[in-house]
Short mmCIF file of N, CA and C in Angstrom, two decimals:
data_model
loop_
_atom_site.label_atom_id
_atom_site.label_comp_id
_atom_site.label_asym_id
_atom_site.label_seq_id
_atom_site.Cartn_x
_atom_site.Cartn_y
_atom_site.Cartn_z
N UNK A 1 15.76 21.76 51.07
CA UNK A 1 15.75 22.78 52.19
C UNK A 1 15.81 22.02 53.77
N UNK A 2 15.28 20.86 53.70
CA UNK A 2 15.54 20.30 54.97
C UNK A 2 16.86 20.09 55.29
N UNK A 3 17.78 19.71 54.27
CA UNK A 3 19.12 19.42 54.45
C UNK A 3 19.92 20.69 54.95
N UNK A 4 19.43 21.75 54.36
CA UNK A 4 19.99 23.00 54.72
C UNK A 4 19.70 23.46 56.05
N UNK A 5 18.59 23.25 56.52
CA UNK A 5 18.10 23.57 57.85
C UNK A 5 18.83 22.61 58.90
N UNK A 6 18.94 21.26 58.66
CA UNK A 6 19.75 20.28 59.39
C UNK A 6 21.11 20.60 59.68
N UNK A 7 21.65 21.23 58.59
CA UNK A 7 23.18 21.76 58.44
C UNK A 7 23.35 23.00 59.20
N UNK A 8 22.29 23.52 59.60
CA UNK A 8 22.27 25.02 60.28
C UNK A 8 22.92 26.02 59.42
N UNK A 9 22.39 25.83 58.06
CA UNK A 9 22.85 26.80 57.11
C UNK A 9 21.59 27.75 56.60
N UNK A 10 20.53 27.56 57.30
CA UNK A 10 19.33 28.30 56.97
C UNK A 10 19.57 29.74 56.88
N UNK A 11 20.42 30.37 57.79
CA UNK A 11 20.47 31.87 57.80
C UNK A 11 21.36 32.32 56.59
N UNK A 12 22.20 31.42 55.99
CA UNK A 12 22.91 31.85 54.77
C UNK A 12 21.82 31.95 53.60
N UNK A 13 20.95 31.01 53.65
CA UNK A 13 19.88 30.91 52.66
C UNK A 13 19.10 32.12 52.89
N UNK A 14 18.65 32.53 53.94
CA UNK A 14 17.72 33.63 54.19
C UNK A 14 18.35 34.88 53.72
N UNK A 15 19.65 35.18 54.04
CA UNK A 15 20.46 36.34 53.71
C UNK A 15 20.20 36.45 52.14
N UNK A 16 20.51 35.32 51.50
CA UNK A 16 20.44 35.39 49.98
C UNK A 16 18.98 35.75 49.56
N UNK A 17 18.06 35.04 50.04
CA UNK A 17 16.61 35.32 49.67
C UNK A 17 16.25 36.87 49.89
N UNK A 18 16.68 37.29 51.05
CA UNK A 18 16.54 38.66 51.32
C UNK A 18 16.81 39.73 50.18
N UNK A 19 17.64 39.26 49.34
CA UNK A 19 18.06 40.23 48.07
C UNK A 19 16.84 40.38 47.05
N UNK A 20 15.92 39.36 47.20
CA UNK A 20 14.72 39.57 46.46
C UNK A 20 13.54 40.06 47.25
N UNK A 21 13.54 39.62 48.69
CA UNK A 21 12.36 40.10 49.49
C UNK A 21 13.01 40.34 50.88
N UNK A 22 13.39 41.55 51.14
CA UNK A 22 13.93 42.13 52.26
C UNK A 22 13.14 41.85 53.75
N UNK A 23 11.80 41.54 53.43
CA UNK A 23 10.79 41.26 54.77
C UNK A 23 11.05 39.79 55.37
N UNK A 24 11.51 38.90 54.52
CA UNK A 24 11.45 37.41 54.97
C UNK A 24 12.78 37.31 56.03
N UNK A 25 12.33 37.01 57.13
CA UNK A 25 13.31 36.78 58.29
C UNK A 25 13.46 35.28 58.73
N UNK A 26 12.65 34.32 58.22
CA UNK A 26 12.72 33.17 58.61
C UNK A 26 12.11 32.22 57.53
N UNK A 27 12.41 31.01 57.65
CA UNK A 27 11.83 29.68 56.83
C UNK A 27 11.38 28.64 57.76
N UNK A 28 10.47 27.99 57.25
CA UNK A 28 9.78 26.72 58.31
C UNK A 28 9.27 25.80 57.31
N UNK A 29 9.44 24.52 57.65
CA UNK A 29 8.84 23.57 56.78
C UNK A 29 7.91 22.67 57.63
N UNK A 30 6.77 22.51 57.15
CA UNK A 30 5.72 21.62 57.95
C UNK A 30 5.05 20.84 57.07
N UNK A 31 5.09 19.46 57.09
CA UNK A 31 4.26 18.68 56.34
C UNK A 31 4.70 18.80 54.88
N UNK A 32 5.60 19.20 54.53
CA UNK A 32 6.06 19.34 53.09
C UNK A 32 5.73 20.73 52.54
N UNK A 33 5.28 21.61 53.35
CA UNK A 33 4.87 22.86 52.89
C UNK A 33 6.00 23.96 53.40
N UNK A 34 6.39 24.82 52.61
CA UNK A 34 7.44 25.79 53.04
C UNK A 34 6.83 26.96 53.54
N UNK A 35 7.08 27.36 54.70
CA UNK A 35 6.36 28.71 55.13
C UNK A 35 7.50 29.96 55.29
N UNK A 36 7.00 31.05 55.18
CA UNK A 36 8.06 32.21 55.37
C UNK A 36 7.54 33.10 56.44
N UNK A 37 8.52 33.65 57.20
CA UNK A 37 8.22 34.77 58.16
C UNK A 37 8.43 36.12 57.61
N UNK A 38 7.37 36.94 57.36
CA UNK A 38 7.62 38.24 56.86
C UNK A 38 7.16 39.24 58.11
N UNK A 39 7.29 38.88 59.18
CA UNK A 39 7.00 39.81 60.34
C UNK A 39 5.52 39.78 60.69
N UNK A 40 4.72 39.24 59.96
CA UNK A 40 3.17 38.94 60.30
C UNK A 40 3.12 38.07 61.82
N UNK A 41 1.91 38.13 62.13
CA UNK A 41 1.73 37.33 63.44
C UNK A 41 1.88 35.93 63.26
N UNK A 42 1.91 35.31 62.05
CA UNK A 42 2.20 33.87 61.66
C UNK A 42 2.91 33.75 60.45
N UNK A 43 3.46 32.53 60.26
CA UNK A 43 4.21 32.21 59.00
C UNK A 43 3.11 31.96 58.01
N UNK A 44 3.56 32.46 56.69
CA UNK A 44 2.48 32.13 55.51
C UNK A 44 3.24 31.27 54.44
N UNK A 45 2.29 30.50 53.81
CA UNK A 45 3.03 29.60 52.86
C UNK A 45 3.75 30.39 51.68
N UNK A 46 4.77 29.76 51.26
CA UNK A 46 5.65 30.39 50.34
C UNK A 46 4.97 30.71 48.98
N UNK A 47 3.90 29.91 48.63
CA UNK A 47 3.25 30.20 47.41
C UNK A 47 2.49 31.45 47.44
N UNK A 48 2.15 31.98 48.51
CA UNK A 48 1.40 33.14 48.67
C UNK A 48 2.45 34.31 48.25
N UNK A 49 3.73 34.12 48.40
CA UNK A 49 4.72 35.23 47.94
C UNK A 49 4.86 35.36 46.49
N UNK A 50 4.46 34.36 45.65
CA UNK A 50 4.59 34.40 44.35
C UNK A 50 5.67 33.30 43.75
N UNK A 51 5.65 33.17 42.51
CA UNK A 51 6.43 32.32 41.82
C UNK A 51 8.06 32.72 41.91
N UNK A 52 8.28 34.03 41.86
CA UNK A 52 9.63 34.37 41.89
C UNK A 52 10.39 33.94 43.07
N UNK A 53 9.65 33.97 44.21
CA UNK A 53 10.38 33.52 45.61
C UNK A 53 10.49 32.06 45.47
N UNK A 54 9.56 31.24 45.00
CA UNK A 54 9.70 29.86 44.91
C UNK A 54 10.71 29.39 43.99
N UNK A 55 10.82 29.97 42.92
CA UNK A 55 11.86 29.83 41.99
C UNK A 55 13.21 30.18 42.34
N UNK A 56 13.48 31.32 42.95
CA UNK A 56 14.78 31.61 43.67
C UNK A 56 15.13 30.50 44.82
N UNK A 57 14.22 30.28 45.62
CA UNK A 57 14.42 29.19 46.59
C UNK A 57 14.98 27.86 46.09
N UNK A 58 14.07 27.52 44.93
CA UNK A 58 14.72 26.29 44.23
C UNK A 58 15.99 26.29 43.66
N UNK A 59 16.29 27.49 43.06
CA UNK A 59 17.73 27.51 42.49
C UNK A 59 18.75 27.81 43.65
N UNK A 60 18.46 28.34 44.70
CA UNK A 60 19.45 28.54 45.81
C UNK A 60 19.69 27.38 46.44
N UNK A 61 18.67 26.55 46.71
CA UNK A 61 18.89 25.14 47.26
C UNK A 61 19.70 24.26 46.45
N UNK A 62 19.36 24.38 45.20
CA UNK A 62 20.13 23.45 44.25
C UNK A 62 21.70 23.98 44.32
N UNK A 63 21.90 25.33 44.26
CA UNK A 63 23.33 25.88 44.49
C UNK A 63 23.99 25.35 45.46
N UNK A 64 23.23 25.36 46.78
CA UNK A 64 23.66 24.92 47.77
C UNK A 64 24.02 23.33 47.95
N UNK A 65 23.20 22.52 47.28
CA UNK A 65 23.50 21.20 47.15
C UNK A 65 24.54 20.74 46.21
N UNK A 66 25.08 21.78 45.21
CA UNK A 66 26.00 21.50 44.37
C UNK A 66 27.46 22.22 44.85
N UNK A 67 27.56 22.46 46.05
CA UNK A 67 28.82 22.97 46.64
C UNK A 67 30.00 22.57 45.92
N UNK A 68 30.95 23.50 45.55
CA UNK A 68 32.00 23.08 44.89
C UNK A 68 31.85 22.43 43.44
N UNK A 69 30.70 22.62 42.93
CA UNK A 69 30.47 21.88 41.69
C UNK A 69 29.87 22.82 40.63
N UNK A 70 28.96 22.32 39.83
CA UNK A 70 28.33 23.03 38.76
C UNK A 70 26.89 22.77 38.79
N UNK A 71 26.02 23.69 38.22
CA UNK A 71 24.54 23.47 38.21
C UNK A 71 24.41 24.11 36.81
N UNK A 72 23.26 23.36 36.18
CA UNK A 72 22.78 23.82 34.84
C UNK A 72 21.30 24.21 35.04
N UNK A 73 20.97 25.48 34.51
CA UNK A 73 19.76 26.14 34.61
C UNK A 73 19.18 26.38 33.20
N UNK A 74 18.32 25.53 32.75
CA UNK A 74 17.63 25.93 31.45
C UNK A 74 16.73 27.05 31.55
N UNK A 75 16.51 28.07 30.70
CA UNK A 75 15.62 28.94 30.63
C UNK A 75 15.41 29.49 31.99
N UNK A 76 16.38 30.25 32.55
CA UNK A 76 16.43 30.67 33.87
C UNK A 76 15.34 31.70 34.28
N UNK A 77 14.96 32.37 33.23
CA UNK A 77 13.85 33.40 33.65
C UNK A 77 12.30 32.85 33.42
N UNK A 78 12.23 31.60 33.12
CA UNK A 78 10.99 31.09 33.08
C UNK A 78 10.00 31.43 34.33
N UNK A 79 8.84 31.83 33.97
CA UNK A 79 7.89 31.98 35.11
C UNK A 79 8.21 33.26 35.88
N UNK A 80 9.38 34.13 35.57
CA UNK A 80 9.72 35.28 36.51
C UNK A 80 9.36 36.49 35.66
N UNK A 81 8.78 37.28 36.38
CA UNK A 81 8.43 38.76 35.88
C UNK A 81 9.74 39.69 35.61
N UNK A 82 9.82 40.29 34.75
CA UNK A 82 11.14 40.98 34.27
C UNK A 82 11.61 41.86 35.42
N UNK A 83 10.70 42.30 36.22
CA UNK A 83 10.99 43.43 37.20
C UNK A 83 11.73 42.78 38.46
N UNK A 84 11.76 41.30 38.64
CA UNK A 84 12.35 40.76 39.78
C UNK A 84 13.73 39.95 39.18
N UNK A 85 13.93 40.06 37.76
CA UNK A 85 15.15 39.33 37.47
C UNK A 85 16.43 39.88 37.82
N UNK A 86 16.61 41.16 37.82
CA UNK A 86 17.94 41.63 38.38
C UNK A 86 18.14 41.23 39.85
N UNK A 87 17.04 41.25 40.72
CA UNK A 87 17.26 40.89 42.13
C UNK A 87 17.67 39.19 42.12
N UNK A 88 16.88 38.50 41.15
CA UNK A 88 17.26 37.19 41.14
C UNK A 88 18.82 36.79 40.79
N UNK A 89 19.13 37.62 39.85
CA UNK A 89 20.57 37.37 39.41
C UNK A 89 21.66 37.80 40.63
N UNK A 90 21.43 38.95 41.01
CA UNK A 90 22.13 39.25 42.39
C UNK A 90 22.33 38.12 43.43
N UNK A 91 21.05 37.61 43.59
CA UNK A 91 21.03 36.44 44.63
C UNK A 91 21.76 35.19 44.21
N UNK A 92 21.54 34.83 42.84
CA UNK A 92 22.27 33.90 42.33
C UNK A 92 23.75 33.94 42.34
N UNK A 93 24.09 35.10 42.04
CA UNK A 93 25.77 35.53 41.86
C UNK A 93 26.12 35.17 43.47
N UNK A 94 25.42 35.83 44.28
CA UNK A 94 25.91 35.79 45.82
C UNK A 94 25.88 34.22 46.14
N UNK A 95 24.92 33.55 46.02
CA UNK A 95 24.86 32.12 46.35
C UNK A 95 26.24 31.32 45.51
N UNK A 96 26.30 31.53 44.39
CA UNK A 96 27.28 30.79 43.52
C UNK A 96 28.75 31.12 44.10
N UNK A 97 28.94 32.43 44.56
CA UNK A 97 30.27 32.79 45.11
C UNK A 97 30.33 32.13 46.43
N UNK A 98 29.32 32.20 47.25
CA UNK A 98 29.27 31.71 48.64
C UNK A 98 29.47 30.19 48.72
N UNK A 99 29.03 29.48 47.77
CA UNK A 99 28.98 27.96 47.81
C UNK A 99 30.11 27.46 46.75
N UNK A 100 30.71 28.29 46.00
CA UNK A 100 31.70 28.03 44.98
C UNK A 100 31.08 27.12 43.94
N UNK A 101 30.06 27.63 43.38
CA UNK A 101 29.47 26.87 42.28
C UNK A 101 29.42 27.59 40.97
N UNK A 102 29.72 26.78 39.81
CA UNK A 102 29.82 27.38 38.57
C UNK A 102 28.26 27.07 38.05
N UNK A 103 27.86 28.17 37.49
CA UNK A 103 26.37 28.07 36.88
C UNK A 103 26.37 28.36 35.42
N UNK A 104 25.71 27.27 34.78
CA UNK A 104 25.51 27.43 33.26
C UNK A 104 24.08 27.66 33.12
N UNK A 105 23.66 28.84 32.74
CA UNK A 105 22.14 29.26 32.59
C UNK A 105 21.89 29.53 31.05
N UNK A 106 20.87 29.19 30.51
CA UNK A 106 20.34 29.59 29.35
C UNK A 106 19.15 30.68 29.38
N UNK A 107 18.85 31.40 28.20
CA UNK A 107 17.84 32.09 28.29
C UNK A 107 17.70 32.58 26.78
N UNK A 108 16.58 33.04 26.23
CA UNK A 108 16.28 33.59 24.93
C UNK A 108 15.80 35.08 25.18
N UNK A 109 15.78 35.45 26.56
CA UNK A 109 15.11 36.65 26.95
C UNK A 109 16.32 37.75 26.91
N UNK A 110 15.90 38.83 26.00
CA UNK A 110 16.83 40.13 26.06
C UNK A 110 16.67 40.66 27.50
N UNK A 111 15.40 40.74 28.07
CA UNK A 111 15.24 41.26 29.40
C UNK A 111 16.09 40.68 30.45
N UNK A 112 16.12 39.32 30.47
CA UNK A 112 16.93 38.62 31.23
C UNK A 112 18.40 38.90 31.19
N UNK A 113 18.89 39.05 29.93
CA UNK A 113 20.35 39.29 29.78
C UNK A 113 20.42 40.65 30.35
N UNK A 114 19.72 41.67 30.05
CA UNK A 114 19.76 42.96 30.53
C UNK A 114 19.92 43.10 32.00
N UNK A 115 19.08 42.20 32.74
CA UNK A 115 18.97 42.14 34.10
C UNK A 115 20.21 41.68 34.75
N UNK A 116 20.78 40.53 33.95
CA UNK A 116 22.19 40.14 34.43
C UNK A 116 23.25 41.08 34.27
N UNK A 117 23.20 41.98 33.22
CA UNK A 117 24.10 42.99 33.04
C UNK A 117 24.02 43.95 34.00
N UNK A 118 22.77 44.36 34.40
CA UNK A 118 22.57 45.40 35.57
C UNK A 118 22.99 44.81 36.79
N UNK A 119 22.59 43.49 37.15
CA UNK A 119 22.97 42.95 38.38
C UNK A 119 24.58 42.80 38.56
N UNK A 120 25.16 42.55 37.58
CA UNK A 120 26.68 42.51 37.48
C UNK A 120 27.27 43.71 37.73
N UNK A 121 26.72 44.80 37.19
CA UNK A 121 27.26 46.27 37.35
C UNK A 121 27.01 46.69 38.75
N UNK A 122 25.86 46.34 39.24
CA UNK A 122 25.38 46.61 40.72
C UNK A 122 26.28 45.98 41.83
N UNK A 123 26.51 44.70 41.50
CA UNK A 123 27.33 43.84 42.24
C UNK A 123 28.72 44.56 42.33
N UNK A 124 29.16 44.86 41.23
CA UNK A 124 30.52 45.44 41.14
C UNK A 124 30.73 46.86 41.80
N UNK A 125 29.62 47.44 41.93
CA UNK A 125 29.64 48.77 42.56
C UNK A 125 29.84 48.68 44.08
N UNK A 126 29.51 47.51 44.66
CA UNK A 126 29.45 47.30 46.14
C UNK A 126 30.99 46.76 46.32
N UNK A 127 31.56 47.38 46.98
CA UNK A 127 32.99 47.38 47.34
C UNK A 127 33.36 45.81 47.94
N UNK A 128 32.39 45.41 48.71
CA UNK A 128 32.68 44.11 49.45
C UNK A 128 32.44 42.98 48.45
N UNK A 129 31.40 43.18 47.54
CA UNK A 129 30.87 41.96 46.94
C UNK A 129 31.57 41.91 45.40
N UNK A 130 32.45 42.90 45.22
CA UNK A 130 32.74 43.02 43.61
C UNK A 130 33.43 41.60 43.38
N UNK A 131 33.43 41.46 41.88
CA UNK A 131 33.86 40.35 41.39
C UNK A 131 34.84 40.76 40.08
N UNK A 132 35.59 39.76 39.69
CA UNK A 132 36.39 40.06 38.60
C UNK A 132 35.82 39.75 37.29
N UNK A 133 36.21 40.33 36.14
CA UNK A 133 35.63 40.29 34.86
C UNK A 133 35.45 38.89 34.32
N UNK A 134 36.36 38.01 34.83
CA UNK A 134 36.22 36.71 34.25
C UNK A 134 35.36 35.75 35.02
N UNK A 135 34.56 36.37 35.91
CA UNK A 135 33.83 35.42 36.81
C UNK A 135 32.41 35.30 36.01
N UNK A 136 32.07 36.00 35.06
CA UNK A 136 30.78 35.82 34.20
C UNK A 136 31.20 35.91 32.86
N UNK A 137 30.65 34.87 32.13
CA UNK A 137 30.88 34.91 30.71
C UNK A 137 29.53 34.64 30.02
N UNK A 138 29.57 35.24 28.77
CA UNK A 138 28.23 35.27 27.90
C UNK A 138 28.65 34.58 26.70
N UNK A 139 27.85 33.55 26.23
CA UNK A 139 28.00 32.99 25.03
C UNK A 139 26.78 32.86 24.16
N UNK A 140 26.88 32.97 23.00
CA UNK A 140 25.93 33.02 22.09
C UNK A 140 26.13 31.87 21.11
N UNK A 141 25.10 31.04 20.89
CA UNK A 141 25.28 29.88 19.87
C UNK A 141 24.46 30.10 18.58
N UNK A 142 24.98 30.19 17.55
CA UNK A 142 24.45 30.52 16.24
C UNK A 142 24.38 29.41 15.31
N UNK A 143 23.28 29.10 14.83
CA UNK A 143 23.22 27.92 13.80
C UNK A 143 23.04 28.47 12.38
N UNK A 144 23.80 27.97 11.61
CA UNK A 144 23.63 28.38 10.00
C UNK A 144 23.68 26.84 9.50
N UNK A 145 22.52 26.58 9.00
CA UNK A 145 22.49 25.16 8.33
C UNK A 145 22.71 24.09 9.48
N UNK A 146 23.74 23.28 9.20
CA UNK A 146 24.03 22.28 10.23
C UNK A 146 25.37 22.70 10.97
N UNK A 147 25.74 23.88 10.71
CA UNK A 147 26.94 24.38 11.52
C UNK A 147 26.66 25.28 12.56
N UNK A 148 27.23 24.84 13.86
CA UNK A 148 26.89 25.65 15.11
C UNK A 148 28.36 26.67 15.39
N UNK A 149 28.04 27.94 15.58
CA UNK A 149 29.18 28.57 15.99
C UNK A 149 28.82 29.25 17.23
N UNK A 150 29.98 29.49 18.13
CA UNK A 150 29.73 29.96 19.46
C UNK A 150 30.60 31.23 19.58
N UNK A 151 29.87 32.27 19.98
CA UNK A 151 30.59 33.52 20.15
C UNK A 151 30.61 33.96 21.66
N UNK A 152 31.75 34.14 22.12
CA UNK A 152 32.05 34.40 23.56
C UNK A 152 32.22 36.20 23.82
N UNK A 153 31.42 36.46 24.74
CA UNK A 153 31.46 37.95 25.11
C UNK A 153 32.24 38.25 26.45
N UNK A 154 33.09 39.01 26.40
CA UNK A 154 33.77 39.31 27.66
C UNK A 154 32.87 40.53 28.28
N UNK A 155 32.98 40.79 29.58
CA UNK A 155 32.10 41.70 30.20
C UNK A 155 32.02 43.00 29.57
N UNK A 156 33.03 43.55 29.30
CA UNK A 156 33.11 44.95 28.73
C UNK A 156 32.37 44.97 27.29
N UNK A 157 32.68 44.04 26.46
CA UNK A 157 31.92 44.01 25.19
C UNK A 157 30.49 43.72 25.33
N UNK A 158 30.14 42.87 26.35
CA UNK A 158 28.81 42.63 26.59
C UNK A 158 28.04 43.88 27.16
N UNK A 159 28.68 44.66 27.83
CA UNK A 159 28.06 45.96 28.34
C UNK A 159 27.81 46.68 27.11
N UNK A 160 28.58 46.79 26.15
CA UNK A 160 28.55 47.78 25.05
C UNK A 160 27.42 47.18 24.07
N UNK A 161 27.40 45.85 23.90
CA UNK A 161 26.41 45.13 23.17
C UNK A 161 24.93 45.51 23.73
N UNK A 162 24.72 45.48 25.06
CA UNK A 162 23.56 45.71 25.80
C UNK A 162 23.24 47.04 25.58
N UNK A 163 24.22 48.07 25.80
CA UNK A 163 23.85 49.52 25.57
C UNK A 163 23.40 49.79 24.14
N UNK A 164 23.99 49.13 23.28
CA UNK A 164 23.61 49.53 21.80
C UNK A 164 22.62 48.75 21.15
N UNK A 165 22.13 47.82 22.02
CA UNK A 165 20.88 46.89 21.72
C UNK A 165 21.24 45.83 20.65
N UNK A 166 22.54 45.46 20.49
CA UNK A 166 22.97 44.41 19.60
C UNK A 166 22.30 43.12 19.87
N UNK A 167 22.02 42.31 18.91
CA UNK A 167 21.56 40.89 19.19
C UNK A 167 22.60 39.94 19.71
N UNK A 168 22.35 39.64 21.02
CA UNK A 168 23.44 38.84 21.66
C UNK A 168 22.66 37.44 22.10
N UNK A 169 21.53 37.30 21.77
CA UNK A 169 20.65 35.98 22.22
C UNK A 169 21.08 34.85 21.13
#
């Protein structure tokens, strides 16, 4: 985060974080502690805002550091309540597009996949932010004995699979 602030990119990060919590207007670091400005009389430590915001900030700063590269996120939904996962995905998609980063994320959670599906739909409903169908891919790895098989889902098929509650994990 210090690197982002030093490179005068803090406002870009704040805009992305605001997708999760619109009350955040500023970030500040002092003695290794991250503080947020939510419009109160003083900054508050980020840990007061919950794990979702800390997790998002961690992912967004990693995306920023990986500009024009890739990032791997194992169990992306760990520690996140399902109610914030759609907002998290919107923020991640925004950051990935803004900083040109390809993200590989894993999950075993149907709620997380449903949240990604909904975030993708919501993102595409926004005329300014829309993306092409090939920008997000879903893969399922299935193991039978010692043989692994990978199934790829295009967006349209994934939408149908989610609507019909097919097993895609």
